[in-house]
mmCIF file of C-alpha atoms (C1' of nucleotides) and ligand atoms in Angstrom:
data_model
loop_
_atom_site.group_PDB
_atom_site.id
_atom_site.type_symbol
_atom_site.label_atom_id
_atom_site.label_comp_id
_atom_site.label_asym_id
_atom_site.label_seq_id
_atom_site.Cartn_x
_atom_site.Cartn_y
_atom_site.Cartn_z
ATOM 1 C CA MET A 216 2.685 15.927 4.969
ATOM 2 C CA LEU A 217 1.277 16.673 8.460
ATOM 3 C CA ARG A 218 4.625 16.260 9.899
ATOM 4 C CA VAL A 219 6.650 18.265 12.416
ATOM 5 C CA THR A 220 10.101 19.307 11.159
ATOM 6 C CA LYS A 221 13.278 17.589 12.514
ATOM 7 C CA LEU A 222 14.317 20.750 14.204
ATOM 8 C CA ALA A 223 11.117 20.693 16.258
ATOM 9 C CA ASP A 224 11.659 17.093 16.956
ATOM 10 C CA TYR A 225 15.165 17.790 18.209
ATOM 11 C CA GLY A 226 13.860 20.688 20.225
ATOM 12 C CA ILE A 227 11.365 18.601 22.048
ATOM 13 C CA VAL A 228 14.005 15.991 22.827
ATOM 14 C CA MET A 229 16.517 18.520 24.120
ATOM 15 C CA LEU A 230 14.041 20.428 26.125
ATOM 16 C CA THR A 231 12.735 17.317 27.619
ATOM 17 C CA TYR A 232 16.288 16.390 28.682
ATOM 18 C CA LEU A 233 16.709 19.857 30.181
ATOM 19 C CA ALA A 234 13.455 19.499 31.954
ATOM 20 C CA ALA A 235 14.528 16.277 33.541
ATOM 21 C CA ASN A 236 17.881 17.883 34.584
ATOM 22 C CA ARG A 237 16.874 21.343 35.656
ATOM 23 C CA GLU A 238 19.504 22.080 38.190
ATOM 24 C CA SER A 239 22.512 22.413 35.940
ATOM 25 C CA THR A 240 23.205 24.262 32.702
ATOM 26 C CA TYR A 241 24.359 22.642 29.560
ATOM 27 C CA THR A 242 26.532 24.005 26.760
ATOM 28 C CA ALA A 243 25.653 23.401 23.079
ATOM 29 C CA ARG A 244 28.574 20.974 22.975
ATOM 30 C CA ASP A 245 27.194 19.093 25.893
ATOM 31 C CA MET A 246 23.807 18.750 24.301
ATOM 32 C CA ALA A 247 25.340 17.675 21.023
ATOM 33 C CA LYS A 248 27.040 14.842 22.818
ATOM 34 C CA ILE A 249 23.922 13.914 24.676
ATOM 35 C CA VAL A 250 21.591 13.956 21.722
ATOM 36 C CA GLN A 251 24.191 12.552 19.352
ATOM 37 C CA LEU A 252 23.698 15.263 16.772
ATOM 38 C CA PRO A 253 26.172 17.517 14.973
ATOM 39 C CA LEU A 254 27.054 20.630 16.977
ATOM 40 C CA PRO A 255 25.857 23.213 14.413
ATOM 41 C CA VAL A 256 22.392 21.653 14.326
ATOM 42 C CA VAL A 257 22.080 21.522 18.092
ATOM 43 C CA SER A 258 23.324 25.059 18.299
ATOM 44 C CA LYS A 259 20.765 26.262 15.794
ATOM 45 C CA VAL A 260 17.931 24.723 17.725
ATOM 46 C CA LEU A 261 19.099 26.046 21.023
ATOM 47 C CA LYS A 262 19.496 29.510 19.599
ATOM 48 C CA LEU A 263 16.018 29.541 18.358
ATOM 49 C CA LEU A 264 14.662 28.231 21.631
ATOM 50 C CA GLY A 265 16.604 30.921 23.408
ATOM 51 C CA LYS A 266 15.290 33.655 21.205
ATOM 52 C CA ALA A 267 11.720 32.368 21.865
ATOM 53 C CA GLY A 268 12.278 32.701 25.552
ATOM 54 C CA LEU A 269 12.104 29.032 26.446
ATOM 55 C CA LEU A 270 15.744 28.874 27.359
ATOM 56 C CA THR A 271 17.908 31.272 29.311
ATOM 57 C CA SER A 272 21.397 31.449 27.895
ATOM 58 C CA GLN A 273 24.646 32.487 29.478
ATOM 59 C CA ARG A 274 27.532 33.545 27.343
ATOM 60 C CA GLY A 275 31.248 33.217 27.812
ATOM 61 C CA THR A 276 33.181 30.632 29.788
ATOM 62 C CA LYS A 277 30.917 28.720 32.115
ATOM 63 C CA GLY A 278 28.112 29.682 29.828
ATOM 64 C CA GLY A 279 25.336 27.398 28.602
ATOM 65 C CA TYR A 280 21.672 26.971 28.358
ATOM 66 C CA SER A 281 18.937 26.099 30.899
ATOM 67 C CA LEU A 282 15.193 26.003 31.023
ATOM 68 C CA ALA A 283 13.723 29.444 31.379
ATOM 69 C CA ARG A 284 10.384 28.343 32.853
ATOM 70 C CA ASP A 285 8.896 25.510 34.737
ATOM 71 C CA PRO A 286 8.523 22.356 32.681
ATOM 72 C CA GLN A 287 4.776 22.445 33.466
ATOM 73 C CA GLU A 288 4.620 25.856 31.763
ATOM 74 C CA ILE A 289 6.154 24.770 28.446
ATOM 75 C CA THR A 290 3.811 23.040 26.020
ATOM 76 C CA VAL A 291 4.663 21.063 22.930
ATOM 77 C CA ALA A 292 2.673 23.562 20.950
ATOM 78 C CA THR A 293 4.889 26.369 22.166
ATOM 79 C CA VAL A 294 8.026 24.491 21.207
ATOM 80 C CA ILE A 295 6.690 23.792 17.721
ATOM 81 C CA ARG A 296 5.739 27.412 17.241
ATOM 82 C CA ALA A 297 9.154 28.498 18.433
ATOM 83 C CA LEU A 298 10.960 26.337 15.874
ATOM 84 C CA GLU A 299 8.653 26.428 12.885
ATOM 85 C CA GLY A 300 6.305 29.305 13.269
ATOM 86 C CA PRO A 301 2.492 29.364 13.722
ATOM 87 C CA ILE A 302 0.727 26.047 13.557
ATOM 88 C CA ALA A 303 -1.296 26.047 10.427
ATOM 89 C CA VAL A 304 -2.586 22.740 9.073
ATOM 90 C CA THR A 305 -3.364 24.241 5.702
ATOM 91 C CA GLU A 306 -1.841 27.098 3.791
ATOM 92 C CA CYS A 307 -4.998 29.181 3.689
ATOM 93 C CA ILE A 308 -4.952 29.216 7.464
ATOM 94 C CA ALA A 309 -1.488 30.577 7.596
ATOM 95 C CA VAL A 310 -1.953 33.313 5.000
ATOM 96 C CA ASN A 311 -5.542 34.433 5.297
ATOM 97 C CA ARG A 312 -6.318 34.194 1.639
ATOM 98 C CA ASP A 313 -9.317 32.577 0.141
ATOM 99 C CA CYS A 314 -8.985 29.616 -2.140
ATOM 100 C CA ASN A 315 -10.293 29.824 -5.642
ATOM 101 C CA LEU A 316 -13.669 28.283 -5.134
ATOM 102 C CA GLU A 317 -16.543 30.092 -6.784
ATOM 103 C CA LEU A 318 -18.672 31.120 -3.845
ATOM 104 C CA GLY A 319 -16.135 31.074 -1.108
ATOM 105 C CA CYS A 320 -14.682 27.959 0.329
ATOM 106 C CA PRO A 321 -17.063 25.763 2.248
ATOM 107 C CA VAL A 322 -14.409 23.782 4.073
ATOM 108 C CA ARG A 323 -12.358 26.731 5.070
ATOM 109 C CA THR A 324 -14.061 27.404 8.380
ATOM 110 C CA ASN A 325 -13.987 23.741 9.198
ATOM 111 C CA TRP A 326 -10.196 23.583 8.543
ATOM 112 C CA HIS A 327 -9.901 26.390 11.009
ATOM 113 C CA LEU A 328 -11.719 24.356 13.674
ATOM 114 C CA ILE A 329 -9.665 21.257 12.918
ATOM 115 C CA ASN A 330 -6.525 23.364 13.176
ATOM 116 C CA HIS A 331 -7.735 24.732 16.410
ATOM 117 C CA ALA A 332 -8.414 21.293 17.730
ATOM 118 C CA ILE A 333 -4.981 19.981 16.945
ATOM 119 C CA GLN A 334 -3.326 23.048 18.343
ATOM 120 C CA SER A 335 -5.389 22.810 21.489
ATOM 121 C CA ALA A 336 -4.399 19.236 21.865
ATOM 122 C CA LEU A 337 -0.637 20.026 21.637
ATOM 123 C CA GLU A 338 -1.205 22.915 23.978
ATOM 124 C CA LYS A 339 -2.208 20.527 26.728
ATOM 125 C CA ILE A 340 0.947 18.464 26.714
ATOM 126 C CA THR A 341 3.737 19.972 28.750
ATOM 127 C CA LEU A 342 7.423 19.125 28.985
ATOM 128 C CA ALA A 343 6.871 17.832 32.416
ATOM 129 C CA GLU A 344 4.643 15.182 30.993
ATOM 130 C CA MET A 345 7.040 14.326 28.160
ATOM 131 C CA THR A 346 9.694 13.399 30.623
ATOM 132 C CA LYS A 347 7.661 10.449 31.804
ATOM 133 C CA PRO A 348 5.906 8.070 29.554
ATOM 134 C CA LEU A 349 2.199 8.885 29.325
ATOM 135 C CA ASN A 350 0.475 5.662 30.220
ATOM 136 C CA GLN A 351 -2.705 6.502 28.396
ATOM 137 C CA SER A 352 -4.008 9.028 25.942
ATOM 138 C CA LEU A 353 -7.619 9.508 24.957
ATOM 139 C CA VAL A 354 -8.855 11.984 22.456
ATOM 140 C CA CYS A 355 -12.428 12.831 22.299
ATOM 141 C CA LEU A 356 -13.390 15.346 19.694
ATOM 142 C CA ASN A 357 -16.935 16.377 20.068
ATOM 143 C CA LEU A 358 -18.565 17.711 17.007
ATOM 144 C CA PRO A 359 -22.127 18.493 18.027
ATOM 145 C CA VAL A 360 -23.460 18.978 14.540
ATOM 146 C CA PRO A 361 -27.216 18.810 14.839
ATOM 147 C CA GLU A 362 -27.873 15.502 13.057
ATOM 148 C CA THR A 363 -24.785 13.582 14.282
ATOM 149 C CA ALA A 364 -24.429 14.895 17.751
ATOM 150 C CA SER A 365 -24.575 11.613 19.611
ATOM 151 C CA LYS A 366 -22.565 9.271 17.440
ATOM 152 C CA ASN A 367 -19.392 11.265 17.634
ATOM 153 C CA LEU A 368 -19.065 10.976 21.350
ATOM 154 C CA ASP A 369 -17.905 7.376 21.383
ATOM 155 C CA ILE A 370 -14.266 6.653 21.084
ATOM 156 C CA SER A 371 -13.452 4.106 18.487
ATOM 157 C CA TYR A 372 -9.900 3.097 17.715
ATOM 158 C CA GLU A 373 -10.818 0.251 15.509
ATOM 159 C CA ARG A 374 -11.184 2.291 12.364
ATOM 160 C CA GLN A 375 -7.491 3.006 12.317
ATOM 161 C CA GLN A 376 -5.838 1.885 9.095
ATOM 162 C CA GLN A 377 -2.409 2.143 7.733
ATOM 163 C CA HIS A 378 -1.065 2.116 4.247
ATOM 164 C CA MET Y 39 5.790 21.974 9.244
ATOM 165 C CA LEU Y 40 2.712 20.264 10.636
ATOM 166 C CA ARG Y 41 0.895 21.076 7.437
ATOM 167 C CA VAL Y 42 -1.140 19.066 5.119
ATOM 168 C CA THR Y 43 -0.044 19.149 1.460
ATOM 169 C CA LYS Y 44 -1.928 21.162 -1.069
ATOM 170 C CA LEU Y 45 -2.977 17.999 -2.815
ATOM 171 C CA ALA Y 46 -4.723 16.851 0.312
ATOM 172 C CA ASP Y 47 -6.338 20.254 0.666
ATOM 173 C CA TYR Y 48 -7.612 20.070 -2.888
ATOM 174 C CA GLY Y 49 -8.780 16.599 -2.298
ATOM 175 C CA ILE Y 50 -10.878 17.639 0.730
ATOM 176 C CA VAL Y 51 -12.403 20.464 -1.146
ATOM 177 C CA MET Y 52 -13.276 18.384 -4.161
ATOM 178 C CA LEU Y 53 -14.622 15.468 -2.210
ATOM 179 C CA THR Y 54 -16.688 17.868 -0.112
ATOM 180 C CA TYR Y 55 -18.125 19.258 -3.279
ATOM 181 C CA LEU Y 56 -18.960 15.829 -4.586
ATOM 182 C CA ALA Y 57 -20.478 14.917 -1.225
ATOM 183 C CA ALA Y 58 -22.817 17.818 -1.505
ATOM 184 C CA ASN Y 59 -23.769 16.870 -5.016
ATOM 185 C CA ARG Y 60 -23.949 13.147 -4.828
ATOM 186 C CA GLU Y 61 -26.483 12.494 -7.563
ATOM 187 C CA SER Y 62 -24.479 13.407 -10.672
ATOM 188 C CA THR Y 63 -21.035 12.551 -11.815
ATOM 189 C CA TYR Y 64 -18.305 15.109 -12.655
ATOM 190 C CA THR Y 65 -15.536 14.955 -15.140
ATOM 191 C CA ALA Y 66 -12.063 16.162 -14.223
ATOM 192 C CA ARG Y 67 -12.618 19.075 -16.490
ATOM 193 C CA ASP Y 68 -15.805 19.981 -14.660
ATOM 194 C CA MET Y 69 -14.063 19.871 -11.313
ATOM 195 C CA ALA Y 70 -11.165 21.978 -12.559
ATOM 196 C CA LYS Y 71 -13.716 24.655 -13.497
ATOM 197 C CA ILE Y 72 -15.472 24.361 -10.143
ATOM 198 C CA VAL Y 73 -12.371 24.450 -8.014
ATOM 199 C CA GLN Y 74 -10.576 26.975 -10.324
ATOM 200 C CA LEU Y 75 -7.435 24.837 -10.522
ATOM 201 C CA PRO Y 76 -5.423 23.713 -13.528
ATOM 202 C CA LEU Y 77 -6.786 20.594 -15.092
ATOM 203 C CA PRO Y 78 -3.601 18.400 -14.675
ATOM 204 C CA VAL Y 79 -3.581 19.027 -10.911
ATOM 205 C CA VAL Y 80 -7.282 18.269 -10.506
ATOM 206 C CA SER Y 81 -6.800 15.211 -12.642
ATOM 207 C CA LYS Y 82 -3.903 13.944 -10.519
ATOM 208 C CA VAL Y 83 -5.920 14.321 -7.323
ATOM 209 C CA LEU Y 84 -8.924 12.568 -8.672
ATOM 210 C CA LYS Y 85 -6.812 9.720 -9.984
ATOM 211 C CA LEU Y 86 -5.284 9.228 -6.565
ATOM 212 C CA LEU Y 87 -8.629 9.346 -4.839
ATOM 213 C CA GLY Y 88 -9.893 6.848 -7.329
ATOM 214 C CA LYS Y 89 -7.101 4.495 -6.773
ATOM 215 C CA ALA Y 90 -7.738 4.742 -3.041
ATOM 216 C CA GLY Y 91 -11.374 3.678 -3.541
ATOM 217 C CA LEU Y 92 -12.921 6.890 -2.465
ATOM 218 C CA LEU Y 93 -14.202 7.708 -5.927
ATOM 219 C CA THR Y 94 -15.710 5.517 -8.568
ATOM 220 C CA SER Y 95 -14.583 6.426 -12.002
ATOM 221 C CA GLN Y 96 -16.279 5.886 -15.309
ATOM 222 C CA ARG Y 97 -14.128 6.003 -18.485
ATOM 223 C CA GLY Y 98 -14.949 7.015 -21.956
ATOM 224 C CA THR Y 99 -17.534 9.488 -23.146
ATOM 225 C CA LYS Y 100 -20.081 10.320 -20.516
ATOM 226 C CA GLY Y 101 -17.448 9.362 -18.027
ATOM 227 C CA GLY Y 102 -16.444 11.039 -14.823
ATOM 228 C CA TYR Y 103 -16.118 10.595 -11.095
ATOM 229 C CA SER Y 104 -18.552 10.284 -8.205
ATOM 230 C CA LEU Y 105 -18.305 9.368 -4.539
ATOM 231 C CA ALA Y 106 -17.790 5.712 -4.004
ATOM 232 C CA ARG Y 107 -19.175 5.678 -0.442
ATOM 233 C CA ASP Y 108 -21.492 7.575 1.773
ATOM 234 C CA PRO Y 109 -20.131 10.914 2.843
ATOM 235 C CA GLN Y 110 -20.499 9.747 6.458
ATOM 236 C CA GLU Y 111 -18.152 6.888 5.718
ATOM 237 C CA ILE Y 112 -15.331 8.983 4.485
ATOM 238 C CA THR Y 113 -13.201 10.706 7.075
ATOM 239 C CA VAL Y 114 -10.666 13.508 6.713
ATOM 240 C CA ALA Y 115 -8.031 11.098 7.920
ATOM 241 C CA THR Y 116 -8.731 8.664 5.154
ATOM 242 C CA VAL Y 117 -8.477 11.392 2.524
ATOM 243 C CA ILE Y 118 -5.157 12.575 3.875
ATOM 244 C CA ARG Y 119 -3.832 9.002 3.875
ATOM 245 C CA ALA Y 120 -5.016 8.494 0.338
ATOM 246 C CA LEU Y 121 -3.169 11.537 -0.915
ATOM 247 C CA GLU Y 122 -0.056 11.671 1.125
ATOM 248 C CA GLY Y 123 0.466 8.285 2.816
ATOM 249 C CA PRO Y 124 0.253 7.289 6.453
ATOM 250 C CA ILE Y 125 -0.193 10.049 9.000
ATOM 251 C CA ALA Y 126 3.081 10.408 10.926
ATOM 252 C CA VAL Y 127 3.775 13.491 12.917
ATOM 253 C CA THR Y 128 7.455 12.740 13.296
ATOM 254 C CA GLU Y 129 9.873 10.799 11.073
ATOM 255 C CA CYS Y 130 10.677 8.219 13.656
ATOM 256 C CA ILE Y 131 6.981 7.237 13.716
ATOM 257 C CA ALA Y 132 6.946 6.756 9.939
ATOM 258 C CA VAL Y 133 10.108 4.676 9.697
ATOM 259 C CA ASN Y 134 10.351 2.754 12.925
ATOM 260 C CA ARG Y 135 13.922 3.606 13.717
ATOM 261 C CA ASP Y 136 15.292 4.868 16.936
ATOM 262 C CA CYS Y 137 16.787 8.310 17.227
ATOM 263 C CA ASN Y 138 20.358 8.709 18.389
ATOM 264 C CA LEU Y 139 19.762 9.225 22.035
ATOM 265 C CA GLU Y 140 21.981 7.311 24.381
ATOM 266 C CA LEU Y 141 19.543 5.161 26.299
ATOM 267 C CA GLY Y 142 16.670 5.096 23.908
ATOM 268 C CA CYS Y 143 14.448 8.080 23.281
ATOM 269 C CA PRO Y 144 12.302 9.106 26.155
ATOM 270 C CA VAL Y 145 9.920 11.174 24.051
ATOM 271 C CA ARG Y 146 9.358 8.561 21.408
ATOM 272 C CA THR Y 147 6.471 6.756 22.984
ATOM 273 C CA ASN Y 148 4.899 10.026 23.785
ATOM 274 C CA TRP Y 149 5.084 11.134 20.162
ATOM 275 C CA HIS Y 150 3.348 7.977 19.253
ATOM 276 C CA LEU Y 151 0.449 8.892 21.573
ATOM 277 C CA ILE Y 152 0.278 12.423 20.230
ATOM 278 C CA ASN Y 153 0.292 11.105 16.694
ATOM 279 C CA HIS Y 154 -2.492 8.702 17.636
ATOM 280 C CA ALA Y 155 -4.495 11.515 19.175
ATOM 281 C CA ILE Y 156 -4.275 13.693 16.129
ATOM 282 C CA GLN Y 157 -5.060 10.879 13.830
ATOM 283 C CA SER Y 158 -7.930 9.848 15.909
ATOM 284 C CA ALA Y 159 -9.328 13.376 15.842
ATOM 285 C CA LEU Y 160 -9.095 13.489 12.079
ATOM 286 C CA GLU Y 161 -10.790 10.164 11.977
ATOM 287 C CA LYS Y 162 -13.868 11.529 13.574
ATOM 288 C CA ILE Y 163 -14.572 14.187 10.969
ATOM 289 C CA THR Y 164 -16.512 12.933 7.965
ATOM 290 C CA LEU Y 165 -17.158 14.537 4.593
ATOM 291 C CA ALA Y 166 -20.780 14.853 5.588
ATOM 292 C CA GLU Y 167 -19.700 17.145 8.378
ATOM 293 C CA MET Y 168 -17.454 19.163 6.089
ATOM 294 C CA THR Y 169 -20.234 20.044 3.788
ATOM 295 C CA LYS Y 170 -21.974 22.085 6.542
ATOM 296 C CA PRO Y 171 -20.106 24.442 8.829
ATOM 297 C CA LEU Y 172 -19.387 22.878 12.240
ATOM 298 C CA ASN Y 173 -20.925 25.226 14.676
ATOM 299 C CA GLN Y 174 -18.691 24.030 17.534
ATOM 300 C CA SER Y 175 -15.619 21.914 18.074
ATOM 301 C CA LEU Y 176 -14.284 20.792 21.351
ATOM 302 C CA VAL Y 177 -11.149 18.837 21.995
ATOM 303 C CA CYS Y 178 -10.513 17.248 25.241
ATOM 304 C CA LEU Y 179 -7.309 15.362 25.393
ATOM 305 C CA ASN Y 180 -7.064 13.455 28.595
ATOM 306 C CA LEU Y 181 -3.666 12.603 29.778
ATOM 307 C CA PRO Y 182 -4.188 10.810 33.037
ATOM 308 C CA VAL Y 183 -0.587 10.843 34.127
ATOM 309 C CA PRO Y 184 -0.691 10.100 37.859
ATOM 310 C CA GLU Y 185 0.273 13.476 39.174
ATOM 311 C CA THR Y 186 -1.538 15.694 36.687
ATOM 312 C CA ALA Y 187 -4.692 13.655 36.183
ATOM 313 C CA SER Y 188 -7.237 16.200 36.985
ATOM 314 C CA LYS Y 189 -5.904 19.459 35.645
ATOM 315 C CA ASN Y 190 -5.906 18.153 32.055
ATOM 316 C CA LEU Y 191 -9.551 17.590 31.955
ATOM 317 C CA ASP Y 192 -10.587 21.154 31.715
ATOM 318 C CA ILE Y 193 -10.875 22.837 28.395
ATOM 319 C CA SER Y 194 -8.992 26.060 28.083
ATOM 320 C CA TYR Y 195 -8.830 27.961 24.908
ATOM 321 C CA GLU Y 196 -7.326 31.078 26.459
ATOM 322 C CA ARG Y 197 -3.686 29.920 26.199
ATOM 323 C CA GLN Y 198 -3.748 30.140 22.405
ATOM 324 C CA GLN Y 199 -1.034 32.356 21.097
ATOM 325 C CA GLN Y 200 0.103 33.196 17.669
ATOM 326 C CA HIS Y 201 3.377 34.555 16.378
ATOM 327 C "C1'" DT I 107 44.153 39.228 27.590
ATOM 328 C "C1'" DG I 108 42.824 34.994 25.934
ATOM 329 C "C1'" DA I 109 39.756 31.165 25.744
ATOM 330 C "C1'" DT I 110 35.130 29.807 25.718
ATOM 331 C "C1'" DA I 111 30.498 30.005 24.367
ATOM 332 C "C1'" DC I 112 26.407 32.173 22.703
ATOM 333 C "C1'" DT I 113 24.374 35.448 18.551
ATOM 334 C "C1'" DG I 114 23.150 36.443 14.086
ATOM 335 C "C1'" DG I 115 23.049 35.677 9.570
ATOM 336 C "C1'" DA I 116 24.281 33.946 5.172
ATOM 337 C "C1'" DC I 117 24.902 30.020 2.586
ATOM 338 C "C1'" DC I 118 24.268 25.560 -0.134
ATOM 339 C "C1'" DG I 119 23.108 20.780 -1.149
ATOM 340 C "C1'" DT I 120 19.223 17.613 -0.880
ATOM 341 C "C1'" DT I 121 14.672 16.367 -0.518
ATOM 342 C "C1'" DT I 122 9.930 17.035 -1.146
ATOM 343 C "C1'" DT I 123 6.243 19.169 -3.277
ATOM 344 C "C1'" DA I 124 3.670 21.175 -7.038
ATOM 345 C "C1'" DG I 125 2.632 21.028 -11.376
ATOM 346 C "C1'" DT I 126 3.055 19.368 -16.419
ATOM 347 C "C1'" DA I 127 3.145 16.144 -20.202
ATOM 348 C "C1'" DC I 128 2.599 12.234 -22.696
ATOM 349 C "C1'" DT I 129 1.217 7.644 -23.917
ATOM 350 C "C1'" DG I 130 -2.194 4.115 -23.370
ATOM 351 C "C1'" DT I 131 -6.870 2.207 -22.436
ATOM 352 C "C1'" DT I 132 -11.736 2.251 -21.905
ATOM 353 C "C1'" DT I 133 -16.412 3.618 -23.488
ATOM 354 C "C1'" DA I 134 -20.405 5.901 -25.697
ATOM 355 C "C1'" DT I 135 -21.813 7.609 -29.867
ATOM 356 C "C1'" DT I 136 -22.288 7.737 -34.675
ATOM 357 C "C1'" DA J 174 -15.725 0.199 -37.142
ATOM 358 C "C1'" DA J 175 -14.329 4.869 -36.501
ATOM 359 C "C1'" DT J 176 -14.071 8.546 -33.517
ATOM 360 C "C1'" DA J 177 -13.909 11.455 -29.767
ATOM 361 C "C1'" DA J 178 -14.237 11.867 -24.836
ATOM 362 C "C1'" DA J 179 -12.397 10.803 -20.617
ATOM 363 C "C1'" DC J 180 -9.773 8.026 -17.229
ATOM 364 C "C1'" DA J 181 -4.944 5.475 -15.998
ATOM 365 C "C1'" DG J 182 -0.334 5.380 -15.423
ATOM 366 C "C1'" DT J 183 4.028 7.162 -15.311
ATOM 367 C "C1'" DA J 184 7.777 10.050 -16.116
ATOM 368 C "C1'" DC J 185 9.413 14.499 -15.902
ATOM 369 C "C1'" DT J 186 10.597 19.511 -14.621
ATOM 370 C "C1'" DA J 187 10.584 23.605 -11.659
ATOM 371 C "C1'" DA J 188 10.112 25.533 -7.330
ATOM 372 C "C1'" DA J 189 10.030 25.618 -2.626
ATOM 373 C "C1'" DA J 190 11.239 23.908 1.912
ATOM 374 C "C1'" DC J 191 14.273 21.598 4.851
ATOM 375 C "C1'" DG J 192 18.606 20.050 6.945
ATOM 376 C "C1'" DG J 193 22.783 21.207 7.859
ATOM 377 C "C1'" DT J 194 27.159 24.101 7.715
ATOM 378 C "C1'" DC J 195 29.971 28.016 8.347
ATOM 379 C "C1'" DC J 196 31.768 32.323 9.790
ATOM 380 C "C1'" DA J 197 32.195 36.860 11.758
ATOM 381 C "C1'" DG J 198 30.633 39.172 15.968
ATOM 382 C "C1'" DT J 199 29.837 39.730 21.000
ATOM 383 C "C1'" DA J 200 29.694 38.692 25.817
ATOM 384 C "C1'" DT J 201 31.810 36.536 29.923
ATOM 385 C "C1'" DC J 202 35.065 34.532 33.056
ATOM 386 C "C1'" DA J 203 39.636 33.110 34.598
HETATM 387 S S1 FES K 290 -9.760 28.679 1.587
HETATM 388 FE FE1 FES K 290 -8.411 27.100 1.892
HETATM 389 S S2 FES K 290 -9.323 25.374 1.034
HETATM 390 FE FE2 FES K 290 -10.693 26.951 0.586
HETATM 391 S S1 FES K 291 13.069 8.146 18.387
HETATM 392 FE FE1 FES K 291 12.258 9.918 17.365
HETATM 393 S S2 FES K 291 12.770 11.526 18.752
HETATM 394 FE FE2 FES K 291 13.654 9.831 19.603
#
DNA sequence: TGATACTGGACCGTTTTAGTACTGTTTATT
DNA sequence: AATAAACAGTACTAAAACGGTCCAGTATCA
């Protein structure tokens, strides 16, 4: 469905909060209160983020979590990977099997490039940037296929359509 | 899981095939044979694509499907929307509700921009381009946040990491 | 020593997806 | 007109993923 899981969503929100308040540490209970989510859920997310090395954790009394790296060093892509595994837009990218097309799949290599493009985009957005509203966002995806090299360079938002 | 559904995957493959063979029409049974997928599945996808106006369908004997528009006019984004609804990277983008954060969600507006970026990228890739392998694909996502305006302009693929 | 808080993993209900089936309608052919 | 081929619509089932919970274990500090 081209959608990020809720856990990843939660993770981004929590990490963004921690990025904005770097000095102190927060316990899972704290975060649950802040994010207004059930404790077990928050705990699960924090555990995963800790295991991925994005958070440092301190056990025992006075324990809690805090950001392990600079907010500029943590990208949205990294968070997503930490919480839901490798970013793979299609299944055949995740597991490297071929689809059932007769003579090999023609779109496969293109899916790889699309996947790479999306991943690369997510890789460029850091937690530091998530803390403050991005005032502008432009995507230019250049596809210098021989015939259509020029017409893909312009940025057109008008074609957007919703259901 | 930031993944496109199988139906959408199938749809892209089939449409790409039809784009490469525009002259003739193909029945669902034909396509099932070509794509090596069960007929009911293929049929379902083709029906949805027909309803979305991407395919013209002819009933009765000698019936079948064929592309309704020029391959250059059909984008990957359109196909995905036809088969799995609006593109929404997070749930709070799909339904316009606020998450449970105390003072409104700080990352929400940023998610909107990210979603827009991805959608915009998918909007730029047409079926015509899917038929032939894209030899190159560059993404530059400009995020001219005051402080970090310049450093986001470079294109760095080195940071990619997999699980 | 006890209370607090993270760690790890299993667990289960719900939702979504994937795939099937069936009934009806259109159309070309005979 | 009869027939067969093929799409249209919808309902249904099975499987997988997700969202969320729970508990037993371990580390830490007062
Ligand atoms: S290999 Fe995945 S669609 Fe062909
Ligand atoms: S509104 Fe969706 S994460 Fe806050």
